[in-house]
Short mmCIF file of C-alpha atoms in Angstrom, two decimals:
data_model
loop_
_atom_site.label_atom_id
_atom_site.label_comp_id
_atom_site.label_asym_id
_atom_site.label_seq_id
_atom_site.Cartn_x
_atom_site.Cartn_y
_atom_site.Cartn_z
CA UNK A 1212 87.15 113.32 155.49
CA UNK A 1213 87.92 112.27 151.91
CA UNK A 1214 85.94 114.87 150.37
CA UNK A 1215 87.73 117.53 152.48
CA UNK A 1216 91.61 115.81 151.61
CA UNK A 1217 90.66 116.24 147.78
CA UNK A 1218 89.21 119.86 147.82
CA UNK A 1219 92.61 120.88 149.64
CA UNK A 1220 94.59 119.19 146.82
CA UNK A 1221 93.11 120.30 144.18
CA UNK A 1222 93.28 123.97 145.66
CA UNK A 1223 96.97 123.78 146.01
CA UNK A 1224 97.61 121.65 142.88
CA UNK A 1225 95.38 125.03 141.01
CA UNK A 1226 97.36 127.88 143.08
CA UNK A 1227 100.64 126.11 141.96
CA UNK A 1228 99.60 125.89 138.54
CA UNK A 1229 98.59 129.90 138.40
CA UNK A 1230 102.39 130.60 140.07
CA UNK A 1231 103.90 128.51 136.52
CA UNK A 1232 101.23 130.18 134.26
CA UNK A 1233 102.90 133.74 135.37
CA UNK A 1234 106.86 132.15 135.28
CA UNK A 1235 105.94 131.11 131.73
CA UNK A 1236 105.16 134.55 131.09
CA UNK A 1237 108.55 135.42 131.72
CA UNK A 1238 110.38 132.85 128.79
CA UNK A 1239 110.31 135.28 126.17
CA UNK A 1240 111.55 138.58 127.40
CA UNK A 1241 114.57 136.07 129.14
CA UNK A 1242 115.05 134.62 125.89
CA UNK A 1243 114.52 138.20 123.75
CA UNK A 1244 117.82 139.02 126.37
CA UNK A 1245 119.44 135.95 126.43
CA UNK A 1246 119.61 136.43 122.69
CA UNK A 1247 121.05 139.75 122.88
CA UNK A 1248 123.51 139.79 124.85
CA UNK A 1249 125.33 135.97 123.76
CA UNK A 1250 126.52 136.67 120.24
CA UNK A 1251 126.22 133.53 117.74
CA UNK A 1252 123.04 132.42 119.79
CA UNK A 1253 120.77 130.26 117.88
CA UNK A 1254 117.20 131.62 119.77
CA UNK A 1255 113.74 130.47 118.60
CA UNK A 1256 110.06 130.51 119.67
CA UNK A 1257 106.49 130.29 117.99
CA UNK A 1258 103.53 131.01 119.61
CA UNK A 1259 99.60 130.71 118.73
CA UNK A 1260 96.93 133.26 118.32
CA UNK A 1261 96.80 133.27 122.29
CA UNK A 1262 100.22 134.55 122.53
CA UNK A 1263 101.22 130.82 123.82
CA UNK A 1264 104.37 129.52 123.61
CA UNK A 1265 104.49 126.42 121.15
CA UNK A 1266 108.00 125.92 120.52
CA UNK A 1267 111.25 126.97 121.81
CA UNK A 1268 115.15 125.97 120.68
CA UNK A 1269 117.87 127.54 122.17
CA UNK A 1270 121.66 127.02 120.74
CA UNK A 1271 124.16 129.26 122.86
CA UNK A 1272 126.74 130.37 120.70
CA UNK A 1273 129.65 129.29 122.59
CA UNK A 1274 128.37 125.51 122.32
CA UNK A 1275 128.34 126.34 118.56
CA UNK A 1276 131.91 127.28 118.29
CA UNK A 1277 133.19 124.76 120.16
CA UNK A 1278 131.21 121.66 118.31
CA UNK A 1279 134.45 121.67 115.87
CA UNK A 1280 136.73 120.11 119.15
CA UNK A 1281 134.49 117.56 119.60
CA UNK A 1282 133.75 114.22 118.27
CA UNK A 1283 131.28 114.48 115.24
CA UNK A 1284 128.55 112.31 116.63
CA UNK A 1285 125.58 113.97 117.73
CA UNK A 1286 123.18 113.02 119.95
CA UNK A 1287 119.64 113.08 120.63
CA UNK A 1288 117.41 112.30 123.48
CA UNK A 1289 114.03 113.48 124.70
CA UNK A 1290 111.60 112.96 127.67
CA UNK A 1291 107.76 114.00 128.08
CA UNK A 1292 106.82 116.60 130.00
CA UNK A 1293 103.88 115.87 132.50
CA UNK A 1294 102.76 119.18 133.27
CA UNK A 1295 99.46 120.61 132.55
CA UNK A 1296 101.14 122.12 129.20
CA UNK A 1297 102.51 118.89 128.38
CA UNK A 1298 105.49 118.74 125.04
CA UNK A 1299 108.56 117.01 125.25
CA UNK A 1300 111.82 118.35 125.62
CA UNK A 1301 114.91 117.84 123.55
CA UNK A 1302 118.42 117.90 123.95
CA UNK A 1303 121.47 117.12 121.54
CA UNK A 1304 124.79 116.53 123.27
CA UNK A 1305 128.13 115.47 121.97
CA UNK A 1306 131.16 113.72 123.97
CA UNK A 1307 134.16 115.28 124.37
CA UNK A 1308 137.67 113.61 123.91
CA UNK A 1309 137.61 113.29 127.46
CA UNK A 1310 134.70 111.21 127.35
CA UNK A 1311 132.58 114.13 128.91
CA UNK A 1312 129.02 114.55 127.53
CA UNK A 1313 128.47 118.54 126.55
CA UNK A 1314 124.87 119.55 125.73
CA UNK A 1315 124.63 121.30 122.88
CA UNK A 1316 120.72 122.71 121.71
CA UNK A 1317 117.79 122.16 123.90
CA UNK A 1318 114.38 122.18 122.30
CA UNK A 1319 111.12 122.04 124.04
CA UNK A 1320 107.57 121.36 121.73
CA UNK A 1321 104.44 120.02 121.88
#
């Protein structure tokens, strides 16, 4: 029945929900090393009182040293995120002189 179809989805749609809750979990020790071991990294996060993540930017440092060969014209774009956490993620890219578009920063906030 009806009833039956929309008790299973929810279920699932809860269960899968749980399995991102705990992958979340593991952003900031991945960041904490991403940080440490890429010298020149631009690495940034905020969280609330409940130890949730708010903000995050990440700048590897090896997109920093090479935004001097590129064309100096950044830009910016951003999309929603439709997830029970909801934000919006940000990116800045540049284009190359071979007309190749090279992310730079990604940001994700709420």
């Amino acid at each position: 029945t009806y009833s039956q179809g929309y008790r299973a989805v929810t279920a699932s749609s809860y269960h899968r929900w749980e399995e991102d809750k705990v992958s979340f979990e593991m952003i900031i020790p991945y960041l904490d090393k991403f940080d440490l071991l890429n010298d020149n990294s631009t690495v940034r996060y905020d969280r609330d009182v409940d130890c949730r993540i708010q903000r995050v930017f990440v700048c590897p440092g090896i997109m920093k040293d090479t935004l001097m060969h590129v064309r100096p014209v950044v830009s910016l774009d951003a999309c929603h995120l439709r997830s029970k956490w909801r934000g919006t993620l940000y990116t800045a890219s540049v284009k190359t002189s071979c007309e190749n578009i090279y992310p730079v920063a990604i940001a994700i906030a709420k």
